[in-house]
Coordinates of C-alpha atoms in Angstrom, one line a residue:
X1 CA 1.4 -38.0 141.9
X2 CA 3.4 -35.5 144.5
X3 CA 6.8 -35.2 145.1
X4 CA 6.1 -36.2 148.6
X5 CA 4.1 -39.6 148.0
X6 CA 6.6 -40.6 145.5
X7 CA 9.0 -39.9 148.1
X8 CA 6.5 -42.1 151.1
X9 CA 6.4 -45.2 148.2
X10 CA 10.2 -45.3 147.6
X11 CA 11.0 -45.5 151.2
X12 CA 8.4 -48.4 151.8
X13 CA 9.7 -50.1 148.5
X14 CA 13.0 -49.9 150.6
X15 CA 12.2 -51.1 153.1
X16 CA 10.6 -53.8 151.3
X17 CA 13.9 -54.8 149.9
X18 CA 15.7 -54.8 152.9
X19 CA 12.8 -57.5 154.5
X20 CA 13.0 -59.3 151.4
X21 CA 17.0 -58.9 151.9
X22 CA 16.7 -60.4 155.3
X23 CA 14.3 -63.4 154.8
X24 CA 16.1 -64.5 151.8
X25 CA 19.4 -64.9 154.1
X26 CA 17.0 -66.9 157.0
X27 CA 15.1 -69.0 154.1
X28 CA 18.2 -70.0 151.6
X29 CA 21.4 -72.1 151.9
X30 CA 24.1 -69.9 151.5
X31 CA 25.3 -71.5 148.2
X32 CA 22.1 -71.0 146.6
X33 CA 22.6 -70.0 142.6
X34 CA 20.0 -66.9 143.5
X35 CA 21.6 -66.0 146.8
X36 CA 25.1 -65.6 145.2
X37 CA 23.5 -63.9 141.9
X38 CA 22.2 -61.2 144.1
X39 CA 25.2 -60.4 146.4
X40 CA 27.1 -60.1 143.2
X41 CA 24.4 -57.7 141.3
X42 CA 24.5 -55.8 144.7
X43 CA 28.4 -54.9 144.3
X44 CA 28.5 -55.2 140.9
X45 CA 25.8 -52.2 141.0
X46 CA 28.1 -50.2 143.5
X47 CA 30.8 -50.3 141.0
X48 CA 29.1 -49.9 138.1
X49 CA 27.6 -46.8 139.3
X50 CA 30.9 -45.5 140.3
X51 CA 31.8 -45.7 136.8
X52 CA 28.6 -44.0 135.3
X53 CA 29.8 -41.5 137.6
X54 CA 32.8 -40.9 135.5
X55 CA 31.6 -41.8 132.0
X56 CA 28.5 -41.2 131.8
X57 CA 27.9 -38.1 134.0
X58 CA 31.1 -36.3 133.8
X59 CA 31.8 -37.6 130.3
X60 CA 35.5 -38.7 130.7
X61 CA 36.2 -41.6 129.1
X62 CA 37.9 -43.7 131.6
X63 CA 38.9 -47.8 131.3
X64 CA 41.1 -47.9 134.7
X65 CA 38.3 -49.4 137.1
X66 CA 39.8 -52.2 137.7
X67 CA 43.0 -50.7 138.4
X68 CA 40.9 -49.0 141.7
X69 CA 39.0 -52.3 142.1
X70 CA 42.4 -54.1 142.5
X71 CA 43.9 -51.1 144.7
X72 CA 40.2 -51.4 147.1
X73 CA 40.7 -54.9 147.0
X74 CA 43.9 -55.5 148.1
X75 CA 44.1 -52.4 150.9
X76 CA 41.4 -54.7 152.5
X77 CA 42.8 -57.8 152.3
X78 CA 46.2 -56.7 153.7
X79 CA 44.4 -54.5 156.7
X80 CA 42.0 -57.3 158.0
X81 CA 44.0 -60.9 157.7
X82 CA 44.3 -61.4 161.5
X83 CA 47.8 -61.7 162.8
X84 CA 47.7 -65.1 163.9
X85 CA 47.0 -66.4 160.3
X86 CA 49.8 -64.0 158.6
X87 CA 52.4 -66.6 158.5
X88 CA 50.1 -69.6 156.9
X89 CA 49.2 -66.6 154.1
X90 CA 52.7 -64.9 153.5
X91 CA 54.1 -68.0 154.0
X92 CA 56.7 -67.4 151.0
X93 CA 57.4 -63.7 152.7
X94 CA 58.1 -64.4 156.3
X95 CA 54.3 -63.7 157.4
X96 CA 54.8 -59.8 155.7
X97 CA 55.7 -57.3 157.2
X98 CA 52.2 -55.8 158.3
X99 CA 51.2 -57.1 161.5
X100 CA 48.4 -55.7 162.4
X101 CA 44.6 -56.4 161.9
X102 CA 41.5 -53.6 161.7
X103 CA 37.9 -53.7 161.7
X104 CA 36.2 -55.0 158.5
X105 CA 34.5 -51.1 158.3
X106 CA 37.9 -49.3 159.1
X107 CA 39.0 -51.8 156.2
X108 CA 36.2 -50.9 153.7
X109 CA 36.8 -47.3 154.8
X110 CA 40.3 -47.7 153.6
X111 CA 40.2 -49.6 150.5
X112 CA 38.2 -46.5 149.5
X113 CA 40.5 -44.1 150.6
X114 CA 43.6 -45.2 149.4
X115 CA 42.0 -46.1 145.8
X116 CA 41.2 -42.3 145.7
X117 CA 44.2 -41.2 146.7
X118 CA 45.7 -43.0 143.9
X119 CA 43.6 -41.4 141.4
X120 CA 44.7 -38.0 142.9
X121 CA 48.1 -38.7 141.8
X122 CA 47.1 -40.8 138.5
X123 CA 44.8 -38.0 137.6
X124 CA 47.5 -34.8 137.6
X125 CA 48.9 -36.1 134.6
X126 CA 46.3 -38.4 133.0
X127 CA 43.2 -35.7 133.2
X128 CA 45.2 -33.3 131.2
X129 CA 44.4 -35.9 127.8
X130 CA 41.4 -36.4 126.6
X131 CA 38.8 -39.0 124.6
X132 CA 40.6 -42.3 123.8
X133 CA 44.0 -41.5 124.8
X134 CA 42.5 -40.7 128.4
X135 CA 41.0 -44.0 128.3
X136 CA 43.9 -45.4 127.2
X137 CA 46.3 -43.8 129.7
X138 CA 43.7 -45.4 132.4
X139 CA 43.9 -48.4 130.9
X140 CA 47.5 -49.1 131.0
X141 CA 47.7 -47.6 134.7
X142 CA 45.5 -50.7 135.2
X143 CA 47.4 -53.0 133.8
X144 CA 50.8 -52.0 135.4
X145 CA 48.5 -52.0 139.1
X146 CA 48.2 -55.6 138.2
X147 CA 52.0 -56.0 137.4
X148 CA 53.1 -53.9 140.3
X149 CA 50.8 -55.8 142.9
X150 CA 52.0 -59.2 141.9
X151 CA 55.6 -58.0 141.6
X152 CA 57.9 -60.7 144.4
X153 CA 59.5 -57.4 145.5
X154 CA 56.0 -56.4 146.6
X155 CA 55.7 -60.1 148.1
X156 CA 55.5 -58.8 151.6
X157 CA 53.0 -56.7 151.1
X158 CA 50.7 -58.4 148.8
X159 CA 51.5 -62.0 149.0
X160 CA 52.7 -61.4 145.6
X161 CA 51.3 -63.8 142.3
X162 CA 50.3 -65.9 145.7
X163 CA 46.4 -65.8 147.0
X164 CA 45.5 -63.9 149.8
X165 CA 42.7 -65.3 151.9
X166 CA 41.5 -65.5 155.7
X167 CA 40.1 -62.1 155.5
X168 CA 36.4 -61.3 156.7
X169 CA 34.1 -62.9 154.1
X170 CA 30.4 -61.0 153.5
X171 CA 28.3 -61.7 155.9
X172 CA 25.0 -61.3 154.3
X173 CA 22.7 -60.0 151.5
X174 CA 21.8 -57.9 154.1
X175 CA 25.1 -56.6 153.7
X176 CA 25.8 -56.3 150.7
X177 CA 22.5 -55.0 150.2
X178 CA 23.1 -52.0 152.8
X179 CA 26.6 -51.4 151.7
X180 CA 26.0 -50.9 148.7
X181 CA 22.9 -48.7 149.1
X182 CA 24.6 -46.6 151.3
X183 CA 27.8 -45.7 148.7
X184 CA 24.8 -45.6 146.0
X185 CA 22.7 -43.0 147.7
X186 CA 25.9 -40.8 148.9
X187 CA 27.1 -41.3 144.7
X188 CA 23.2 -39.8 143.8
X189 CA 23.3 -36.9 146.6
X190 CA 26.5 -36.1 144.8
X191 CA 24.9 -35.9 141.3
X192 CA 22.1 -34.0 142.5
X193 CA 24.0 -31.5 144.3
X194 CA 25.7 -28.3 142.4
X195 CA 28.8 -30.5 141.6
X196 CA 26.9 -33.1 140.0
X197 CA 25.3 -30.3 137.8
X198 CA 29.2 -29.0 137.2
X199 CA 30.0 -32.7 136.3
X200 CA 27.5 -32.7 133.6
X201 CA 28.3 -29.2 132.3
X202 CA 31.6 -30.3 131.5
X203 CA 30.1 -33.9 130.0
X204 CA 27.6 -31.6 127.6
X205 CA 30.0 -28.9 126.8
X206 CA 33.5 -28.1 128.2
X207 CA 34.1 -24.9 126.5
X208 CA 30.7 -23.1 127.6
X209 CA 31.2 -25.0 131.2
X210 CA 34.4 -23.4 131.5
X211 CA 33.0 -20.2 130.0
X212 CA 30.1 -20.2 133.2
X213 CA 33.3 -20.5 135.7
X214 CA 33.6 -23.6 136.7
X215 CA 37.0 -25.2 136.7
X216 CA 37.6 -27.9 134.4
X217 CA 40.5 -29.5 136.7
X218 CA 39.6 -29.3 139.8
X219 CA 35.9 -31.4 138.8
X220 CA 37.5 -33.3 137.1
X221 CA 39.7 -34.9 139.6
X222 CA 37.0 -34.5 142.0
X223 CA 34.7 -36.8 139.8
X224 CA 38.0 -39.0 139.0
X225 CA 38.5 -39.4 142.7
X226 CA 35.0 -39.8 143.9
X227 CA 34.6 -42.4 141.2
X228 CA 38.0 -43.7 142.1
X229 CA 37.0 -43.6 146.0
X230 CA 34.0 -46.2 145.7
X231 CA 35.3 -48.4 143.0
X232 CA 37.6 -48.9 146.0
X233 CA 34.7 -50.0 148.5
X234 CA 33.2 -52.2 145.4
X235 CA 36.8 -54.1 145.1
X236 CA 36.6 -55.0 148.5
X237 CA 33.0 -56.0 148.7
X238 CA 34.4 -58.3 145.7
X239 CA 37.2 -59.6 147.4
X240 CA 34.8 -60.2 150.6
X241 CA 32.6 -61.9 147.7
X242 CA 34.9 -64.2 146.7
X243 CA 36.7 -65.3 150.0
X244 CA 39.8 -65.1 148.5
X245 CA 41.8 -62.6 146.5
X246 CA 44.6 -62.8 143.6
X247 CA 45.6 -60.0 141.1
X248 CA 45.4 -61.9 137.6
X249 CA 41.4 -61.8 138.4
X250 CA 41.5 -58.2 137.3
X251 CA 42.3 -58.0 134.0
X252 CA 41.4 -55.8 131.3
X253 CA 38.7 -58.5 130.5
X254 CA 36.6 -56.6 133.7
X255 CA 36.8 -53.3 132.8
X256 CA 35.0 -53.9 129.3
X257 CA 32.6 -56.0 131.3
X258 CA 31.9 -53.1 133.4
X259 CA 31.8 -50.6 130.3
X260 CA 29.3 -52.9 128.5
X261 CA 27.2 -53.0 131.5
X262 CA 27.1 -49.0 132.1
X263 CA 26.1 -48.8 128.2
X264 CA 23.5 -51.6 128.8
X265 CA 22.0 -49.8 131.5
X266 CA 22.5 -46.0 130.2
X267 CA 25.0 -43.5 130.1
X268 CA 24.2 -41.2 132.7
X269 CA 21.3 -43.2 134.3
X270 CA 22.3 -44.6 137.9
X271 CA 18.7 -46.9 137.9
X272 CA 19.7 -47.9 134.3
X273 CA 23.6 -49.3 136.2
X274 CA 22.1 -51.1 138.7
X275 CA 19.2 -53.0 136.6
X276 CA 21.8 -53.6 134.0
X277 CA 23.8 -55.3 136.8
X278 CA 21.7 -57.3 138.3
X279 CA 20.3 -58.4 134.6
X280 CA 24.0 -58.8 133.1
X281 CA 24.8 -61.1 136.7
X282 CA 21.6 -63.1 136.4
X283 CA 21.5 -64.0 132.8
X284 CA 25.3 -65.0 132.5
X285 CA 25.8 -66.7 135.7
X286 CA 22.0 -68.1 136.2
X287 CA 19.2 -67.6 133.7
X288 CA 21.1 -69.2 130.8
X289 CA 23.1 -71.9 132.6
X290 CA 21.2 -74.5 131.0
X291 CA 22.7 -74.0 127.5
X292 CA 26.1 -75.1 128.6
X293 CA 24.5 -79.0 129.2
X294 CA 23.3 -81.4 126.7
X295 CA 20.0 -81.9 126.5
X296 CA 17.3 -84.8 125.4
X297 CA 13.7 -83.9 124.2
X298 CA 11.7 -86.9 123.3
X299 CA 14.4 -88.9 122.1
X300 CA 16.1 -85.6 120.1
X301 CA 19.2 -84.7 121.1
X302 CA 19.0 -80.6 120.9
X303 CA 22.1 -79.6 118.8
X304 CA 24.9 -77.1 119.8
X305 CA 23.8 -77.4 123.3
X306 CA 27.3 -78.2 124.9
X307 CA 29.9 -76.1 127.4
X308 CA 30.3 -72.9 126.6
X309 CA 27.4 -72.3 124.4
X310 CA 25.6 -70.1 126.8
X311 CA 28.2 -67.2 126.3
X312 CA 27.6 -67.8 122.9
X313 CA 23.6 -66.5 123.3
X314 CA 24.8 -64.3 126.0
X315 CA 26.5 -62.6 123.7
X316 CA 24.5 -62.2 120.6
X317 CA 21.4 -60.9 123.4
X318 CA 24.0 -57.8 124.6
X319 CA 24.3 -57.6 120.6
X320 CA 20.9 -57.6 120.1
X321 CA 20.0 -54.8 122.9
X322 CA 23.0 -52.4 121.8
X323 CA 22.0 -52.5 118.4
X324 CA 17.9 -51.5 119.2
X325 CA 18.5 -49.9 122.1
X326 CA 21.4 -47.2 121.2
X327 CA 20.7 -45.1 124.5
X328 CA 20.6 -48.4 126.6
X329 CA 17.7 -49.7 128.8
X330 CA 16.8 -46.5 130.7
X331 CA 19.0 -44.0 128.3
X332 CA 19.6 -40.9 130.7
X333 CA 16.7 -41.7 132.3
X334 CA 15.8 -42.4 135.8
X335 CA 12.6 -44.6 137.4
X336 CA 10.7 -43.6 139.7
X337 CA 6.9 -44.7 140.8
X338 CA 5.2 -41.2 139.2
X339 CA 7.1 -41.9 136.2
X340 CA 6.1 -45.5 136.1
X341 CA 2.5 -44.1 137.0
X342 CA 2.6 -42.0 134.1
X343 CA 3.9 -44.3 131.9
X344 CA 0.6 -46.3 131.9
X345 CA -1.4 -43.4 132.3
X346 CA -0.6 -42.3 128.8
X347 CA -0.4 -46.1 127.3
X348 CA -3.9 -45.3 128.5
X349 CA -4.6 -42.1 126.9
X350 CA -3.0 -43.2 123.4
X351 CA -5.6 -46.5 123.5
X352 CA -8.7 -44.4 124.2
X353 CA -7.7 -42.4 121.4
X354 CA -7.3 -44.9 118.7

């Protein structure tokens, strides 16, 4: 198959997905288990890809995601309460002291921006360590975001330990569908383009990359802060998500959970992050819901079946995968319809021959 009919079937597979996108918000209620499974693999993919970005394409071993999620998140909420609904939210602070309201895009726009910026000034120290004490330098920056943002001092800024809410809430799949695609596509562009290829020199080899004359610290940061930048726009497509927004949701708890799902998926795959996603979403908020309630066949009562139990098997499946799958479900590997098209093709070829 050519380059340029691959090409003509992706686009109609997207397009596909964005009418599928669009009847599913016409057809379903909006509290439908599948509706809000989906809108939450959609920005769950964003993020996770934003992290692959990092780990598994630039190799730098980062745990501070939620740290930017939080920073997206927040920058947001803040911008886009409007001003008549300040004072019932900072009701403890006086109605804060911003009082002004932007568009939900200028808002997304920001929440990125500012998360990147951040990293800028996070990385000039951090990206000078390496391995686990980079990760756990990110890591602790996370945790003292989370301090810092519910700090009362802070209060009329960030509503403190309180909630924030009354911000724009998604409006769609659609939306969350297109948003995410959009920050997707511009993260693969990015890979593809000569800076991607620096990022994975310095993954596969920083001595040699170096050696070829690229500069260790300014990709680096560049990746950090690009990373940084969209985790940004994923926080505040969560906080949209949720409807409302509090600090102690970020905990360190989320960053593994994104970790585990960029390992799931594949280190340095960006199909791999988003399958993973929309998998890891499904199966621990949906698929296995049912374990968590007794159940009755024929008179048996099934044992062990009881609240809670579904995290149980949740758990031992991720086990299960990491252990026979070391490279994850696509390993550094991306799909795409030739290479699903040859796939079978040489299933095919390996029958005929036996």
């Amino acid at each position: 198959m050519s380059k340029k009919t691959d090409r003509i079937i992706s686009a109609l597979l997207l397009v596909a997905l964005l009418v599928l996108a669009v009847v599913l918000d016409k057809t379903l209620p909006t509290t439908h288990i599948a509706l809000t499974v989906l809108k939450k693999g959609c920005i769950w993919s964003l993020i996770v890809v934003s992290m692959n970005l990092l780990n598994g394409f630039t190799g730098l071993f980062s745990l501070g995601h939620a740290g930017f999620m939080l920073i997206g998140g927040y920058t947001f909420a803040v911008l886009t309460i409007p001003v008549a609904d300040r004072a019932s939210v900072y009701q403890y602070y006086d109605g804060g002291i911003i009082q002004f309201c932007v568009p939900m895009i200028v808002g997304l726009l920001a929440a990125g921006v500012v998360a990147a910026i951040m990293a800028w000034l996070i990385g000039l120290p951090v990206l000078r360590l390496k391995s686990d004490y980079l990760a756990i330098a990110t890591l602790g920056f996370s945790e003292i975001v989370r301090a810092f943002f519910q700090w009362d001092t802070m209060g009329p800024i960030t509503n403190g330990s309180n909630m924030l809410r009354k911000f724009p809430s998604l409006p769609s799949l659609l939306f969350a569908v297109v948003a995410s695609g959009i920050c997707i596509a511009v993260i693969v562009m990015i890979i593809n383009s000569s800076y991607g290829r620096a990022f994975k020199a310095i993954r596969d080899d920083e001595i040699a990359a170096e050696a070829m004359g690229i500069n260790l610290a300014k990709h680096k940061r560049m990746a950090f802060c690009i990373s940084s930048f969209f985790a940004g726009i994923g926080g505040a497509l969560f906080a949209m998500y949720q409807g409302t927004l509090q600090a102690m949701t970020f905990k360190t708890a989320l960053t593994y959970e994104l970790l585990l799902i960029v390992v799931i998926g594949g280190l340095g795959s960006v199909t791999g992050s988003i399958l993973a996603s929309f998998l890891y979403i499904a199966c621990s908020e949906w698929w296995l819901r049912f374990l968590d309630s007794e159940m009755t066949i024929g008179g048996f009562k099934v044992p062990l079946l009881r609240s809670g139990f579904r995290m149980v098997v949740f758990s031992i499946i991720i086990m299960v995968i990491v252990l026979f799958a070391r490279k994850g479900i696509m390993g550094d590997k991306e799909f795409s319809v030739s290479g699903l098209v040859n796939f079978f093709k040489n299933r095919g070829k390996k029958k005929e021959v036996k």
